[in-house]
Amino acid sequence: MTDDTQPQPQPYYPPRPPYDPAQPITTEPGTTIWPSGGHVPPPVAPAAPVGAAPAAPTPHRRARRGVGLMAAVAIAAAAIGGGTATLVQQWTADGNTSASSPVNGTNVSASSKGTVAGVAQAVSPSIVEISASSTAGGSTGSGVIITGDGEIVTNNHVISGASRITVQTSDGKTYDARVVGTDPDKDLALIKLEGASGLKAATLGDSSRVRVGDEVVAIGSPEGLTGTVTSGIVSALDRDVTVAKDDGGQGQDQGRQYDPRQGWPFEFGGQQFNGDTGSSKTTYKAIQTDASLNPGNSGGALINMNGEIIGINSAMYSPSSSSGSSAGSVGLGFAIPVNTLKADLDDLRSGGAG
């Protein structure tokens, strides 16, 4: 028989702590922070009323902090200054601007480089028209400016026997000129303009590099037409051309100075062309070209496609018509190689051989 009066055992309760336990801190609806830094239980969304649209999800705290960090970086980048923005623009525009960049170091557009138009634009200011006169008559030819203060190279036969020489530049200005030196054996002469400065000098090239078939441009004043441009190719090299040394040839025989506009007399291949060369004559090696040369081109420039002078135009073949007057160019022109001129330039400056 059991004694029901015995006391029953009671459950154990731990003693009350001497402080209140930490409680969770609620900062905003749906977000709870525990002081222990432990696990944050997911928020429990309140039940939505029946028929109501679901509430938009609350953005995570870390995501909002990331957006704020990006904004701060953007503000810092903007504070660096406009130079960075300019650099970025240059990086992104590289592929679009390179094709339209200007060509430095030239006054000729890139599309004209190596063309007849480009050569004419670059060299025409260095080519002049020469008028020589004397009591016996007059002559007209061309010349090439080689120094900014007015040294000009031409053919000896253009200025031979002249008592007065005038020169017209490509801009229409007219100067008096004096003879510095002549070399009748090479049909070369050097004259100097009076009171000239700031002229555009031509660039002398290297005629030893010229090859048959090279494209060339001729600039001169045929028939007094200043600044006429023609073009062609080099037809042959080292042609033996014989010309009159001075006006002691045909011009003296007729009692007047010879006029190159009527076709300068010369010999080629044992035959005489455009008149009698007379008893006083000289022979030199010439560049043959089919660029159109006419009376008045004498002393002008034969130019390569880089804009360099490779020869001084000096003679042309022009068949005579039945009336006795000279016809135009038929594509047989001759020029003194520029290396011949360069080798003779010091002598011409000291008075020449003539």
Short mmCIF file of N, CA and C in Angstrom, two decimals, residues 271-350:
data_model
loop_
_atom_site.label_atom_id
_atom_site.label_comp_id
_atom_site.label_asym_id
_atom_site.label_seq_id
_atom_site.Cartn_x
_atom_site.Cartn_y
_atom_site.Cartn_z
N GLN A 271 72.08 65.21 -136.59
CA GLN A 271 71.20 66.09 -137.37
C GLN A 271 70.94 67.38 -136.59
N GLN A 272 70.70 68.44 -137.36
CA GLN A 272 70.39 69.73 -136.74
C GLN A 272 68.88 69.94 -136.72
N PHE A 273 68.39 70.51 -135.59
CA PHE A 273 66.96 70.75 -135.46
C PHE A 273 66.72 72.20 -135.07
N ASN A 274 65.60 72.73 -135.54
CA ASN A 274 65.15 74.08 -135.17
C ASN A 274 66.15 75.15 -135.58
N GLY A 275 66.94 74.89 -136.59
CA GLY A 275 67.87 75.90 -137.08
C GLY A 275 69.31 75.45 -136.96
N ASP A 276 70.20 76.27 -137.48
CA ASP A 276 71.64 75.99 -137.50
C ASP A 276 72.26 76.34 -136.15
N THR A 277 73.03 75.42 -135.60
CA THR A 277 73.68 75.69 -134.32
C THR A 277 74.87 76.63 -134.45
N GLY A 278 75.33 76.86 -135.67
CA GLY A 278 76.44 77.77 -135.89
C GLY A 278 77.77 77.08 -135.62
N SER A 279 78.83 77.88 -135.65
CA SER A 279 80.18 77.32 -135.50
C SER A 279 80.59 77.18 -134.03
N SER A 280 79.96 77.94 -133.14
CA SER A 280 80.30 77.89 -131.72
C SER A 280 79.23 77.09 -130.99
N LYS A 281 79.57 75.87 -130.61
CA LYS A 281 78.57 74.98 -130.01
C LYS A 281 79.21 74.10 -128.94
N THR A 282 78.36 73.48 -128.14
CA THR A 282 78.82 72.60 -127.07
C THR A 282 77.89 71.40 -126.99
N THR A 283 78.43 70.28 -126.47
CA THR A 283 77.67 69.04 -126.34
C THR A 283 77.65 68.59 -124.88
N TYR A 284 76.51 68.13 -124.41
CA TYR A 284 76.41 67.63 -123.04
C TYR A 284 75.46 66.43 -123.03
N LYS A 285 75.53 65.67 -121.95
CA LYS A 285 74.64 64.53 -121.74
C LYS A 285 73.33 65.05 -121.16
N ALA A 286 72.22 64.65 -121.74
CA ALA A 286 70.92 65.19 -121.33
C ALA A 286 69.95 64.08 -120.95
N ILE A 287 68.97 64.48 -120.14
CA ILE A 287 67.82 63.62 -119.84
C ILE A 287 66.76 63.88 -120.91
N GLN A 288 66.29 62.82 -121.55
CA GLN A 288 65.23 62.98 -122.56
C GLN A 288 63.88 62.72 -121.90
N THR A 289 62.90 63.55 -122.22
CA THR A 289 61.57 63.41 -121.64
C THR A 289 60.50 63.64 -122.69
N ASP A 290 59.33 63.02 -122.49
CA ASP A 290 58.21 63.30 -123.39
C ASP A 290 57.26 64.32 -122.78
N ALA A 291 57.61 64.91 -121.61
CA ALA A 291 56.82 66.02 -121.08
C ALA A 291 56.87 67.16 -122.09
N SER A 292 55.74 67.75 -122.38
CA SER A 292 55.67 68.75 -123.44
C SER A 292 56.53 69.98 -123.11
N LEU A 293 57.54 70.24 -123.95
CA LEU A 293 58.37 71.44 -123.85
C LEU A 293 58.17 72.26 -125.11
N ASN A 294 58.02 73.55 -124.93
CA ASN A 294 57.84 74.46 -126.05
C ASN A 294 58.79 75.64 -125.89
N PRO A 295 58.99 76.43 -126.95
CA PRO A 295 59.86 77.59 -126.84
C PRO A 295 59.44 78.46 -125.66
N GLY A 296 60.41 78.80 -124.81
CA GLY A 296 60.14 79.54 -123.58
C GLY A 296 60.29 78.67 -122.34
N ASN A 297 60.27 77.31 -122.53
CA ASN A 297 60.55 76.41 -121.41
C ASN A 297 62.04 76.37 -121.07
N SER A 298 62.89 76.87 -121.97
CA SER A 298 64.33 76.83 -121.73
C SER A 298 64.69 77.48 -120.40
N GLY A 299 65.47 76.77 -119.58
CA GLY A 299 65.87 77.28 -118.27
C GLY A 299 64.92 76.92 -117.15
N GLY A 300 63.76 76.34 -117.50
CA GLY A 300 62.79 75.94 -116.49
C GLY A 300 63.15 74.60 -115.86
N ALA A 301 62.25 74.09 -115.06
CA ALA A 301 62.56 72.92 -114.23
C ALA A 301 61.93 71.64 -114.76
N LEU A 302 62.71 70.56 -114.67
CA LEU A 302 62.19 69.20 -114.82
C LEU A 302 62.21 68.61 -113.41
N ILE A 303 61.07 68.11 -112.94
CA ILE A 303 60.88 67.82 -111.52
C ILE A 303 60.39 66.38 -111.34
N ASN A 304 60.90 65.69 -110.32
CA ASN A 304 60.38 64.36 -110.02
C ASN A 304 59.12 64.47 -109.16
N MET A 305 58.51 63.33 -108.84
CA MET A 305 57.23 63.36 -108.14
C MET A 305 57.37 63.64 -106.64
N ASN A 306 58.61 63.80 -106.17
CA ASN A 306 58.83 64.25 -104.80
C ASN A 306 58.99 65.76 -104.72
N GLY A 307 58.86 66.44 -105.88
CA GLY A 307 59.00 67.89 -105.90
C GLY A 307 60.44 68.37 -105.94
N GLU A 308 61.38 67.52 -106.36
CA GLU A 308 62.80 67.88 -106.43
C GLU A 308 63.20 68.16 -107.89
N ILE A 309 64.05 69.17 -108.07
CA ILE A 309 64.53 69.49 -109.41
C ILE A 309 65.54 68.42 -109.83
N ILE A 310 65.29 67.77 -110.98
CA ILE A 310 66.24 66.77 -111.48
C ILE A 310 66.90 67.21 -112.77
N GLY A 311 66.43 68.32 -113.37
CA GLY A 311 67.04 68.80 -114.61
C GLY A 311 66.61 70.22 -114.93
N ILE A 312 67.41 70.89 -115.76
CA ILE A 312 67.09 72.22 -116.28
C ILE A 312 66.76 72.06 -117.77
N ASN A 313 65.50 72.30 -118.12
CA ASN A 313 65.07 72.11 -119.50
C ASN A 313 65.86 73.03 -120.43
N SER A 314 66.33 72.46 -121.55
CA SER A 314 67.25 73.24 -122.37
C SER A 314 67.02 73.16 -123.88
N ALA A 315 66.42 72.08 -124.36
CA ALA A 315 66.27 71.93 -125.81
C ALA A 315 65.04 71.09 -126.11
N MET A 316 64.52 71.25 -127.32
CA MET A 316 63.35 70.50 -127.76
C MET A 316 63.42 70.30 -129.26
N TYR A 317 62.84 69.21 -129.69
CA TYR A 317 62.71 68.98 -131.13
C TYR A 317 61.34 69.47 -131.56
N SER A 318 61.32 70.34 -132.57
CA SER A 318 60.07 70.86 -133.09
C SER A 318 60.16 70.95 -134.61
N PRO A 319 59.48 70.05 -135.30
CA PRO A 319 59.57 70.07 -136.76
C PRO A 319 58.99 71.35 -137.35
N SER A 320 59.61 71.82 -138.39
CA SER A 320 59.15 73.06 -139.03
C SER A 320 58.06 72.74 -140.04
N SER A 321 57.09 73.64 -140.11
CA SER A 321 56.01 73.47 -141.08
C SER A 321 56.47 73.99 -142.43
N SER A 322 55.63 73.81 -143.45
CA SER A 322 55.99 74.24 -144.80
C SER A 322 56.15 75.75 -144.89
N SER A 323 55.52 76.50 -143.97
CA SER A 323 55.62 77.95 -144.00
C SER A 323 56.90 78.44 -143.33
N GLY A 324 57.63 77.51 -142.68
CA GLY A 324 58.89 77.89 -142.07
C GLY A 324 58.78 78.21 -140.60
N SER A 325 57.56 78.33 -140.06
CA SER A 325 57.41 78.62 -138.63
C SER A 325 57.54 77.33 -137.83
N SER A 326 57.89 77.48 -136.56
CA SER A 326 58.09 76.31 -135.72
C SER A 326 56.76 75.75 -135.24
N ALA A 327 56.64 74.43 -135.24
CA ALA A 327 55.45 73.78 -134.69
C ALA A 327 55.66 73.53 -133.20
N GLY A 328 54.66 72.94 -132.57
CA GLY A 328 54.74 72.71 -131.13
C GLY A 328 55.53 71.46 -130.79
N SER A 329 55.51 71.11 -129.50
CA SER A 329 56.25 69.96 -129.01
C SER A 329 55.67 68.67 -129.56
N VAL A 330 56.57 67.74 -129.87
CA VAL A 330 56.15 66.41 -130.31
C VAL A 330 56.66 65.35 -129.33
N GLY A 331 56.97 65.77 -128.12
CA GLY A 331 57.35 64.81 -127.10
C GLY A 331 58.82 64.44 -127.09
N LEU A 332 59.68 65.28 -127.65
CA LEU A 332 61.13 65.07 -127.59
C LEU A 332 61.77 66.30 -126.95
N GLY A 333 61.93 66.26 -125.64
CA GLY A 333 62.55 67.36 -124.92
C GLY A 333 63.78 66.87 -124.19
N PHE A 334 64.68 67.82 -123.87
CA PHE A 334 65.95 67.46 -123.25
C PHE A 334 66.25 68.43 -122.10
N ALA A 335 66.85 67.88 -121.04
CA ALA A 335 67.16 68.69 -119.86
C ALA A 335 68.58 68.39 -119.37
N ILE A 336 69.26 69.42 -118.89
CA ILE A 336 70.59 69.26 -118.31
C ILE A 336 70.42 68.62 -116.93
N PRO A 337 71.09 67.51 -116.65
CA PRO A 337 70.92 66.86 -115.33
C PRO A 337 71.29 67.82 -114.20
N VAL A 338 70.54 67.77 -113.10
CA VAL A 338 70.77 68.70 -112.00
C VAL A 338 72.12 68.45 -111.34
N ASN A 339 72.67 67.25 -111.42
CA ASN A 339 73.99 67.01 -110.83
C ASN A 339 75.08 67.78 -111.59
N THR A 340 74.85 68.00 -112.89
CA THR A 340 75.77 68.85 -113.65
C THR A 340 75.73 70.27 -113.12
N LEU A 341 74.54 70.76 -112.82
CA LEU A 341 74.39 72.10 -112.25
C LEU A 341 75.05 72.18 -110.88
N LYS A 342 74.81 71.22 -110.01
CA LYS A 342 75.35 71.27 -108.65
C LYS A 342 76.88 71.26 -108.67
N ALA A 343 77.46 70.50 -109.60
CA ALA A 343 78.92 70.46 -109.69
C ALA A 343 79.49 71.77 -110.20
N ASP A 344 78.68 72.56 -110.93
CA ASP A 344 79.13 73.80 -111.56
C ASP A 344 78.75 75.05 -110.76
N LEU A 345 78.00 74.87 -109.68
CA LEU A 345 77.41 76.02 -109.00
C LEU A 345 78.47 76.94 -108.37
N ASP A 346 79.50 76.39 -107.78
CA ASP A 346 80.53 77.25 -107.18
C ASP A 346 81.23 78.10 -108.23
N ASP A 347 81.51 77.50 -109.39
CA ASP A 347 82.14 78.25 -110.48
C ASP A 347 81.22 79.36 -110.99
N LEU A 348 79.93 79.07 -111.09
CA LEU A 348 78.99 80.09 -111.54
C LEU A 348 78.94 81.24 -110.55
N ARG A 349 78.99 80.96 -109.27
CA ARG A 349 78.94 82.03 -108.26
C ARG A 349 80.21 82.87 -108.26
N SER A 350 81.29 82.31 -108.73
CA SER A 350 82.54 83.08 -108.79
C SER A 350 82.75 83.73 -110.15
#
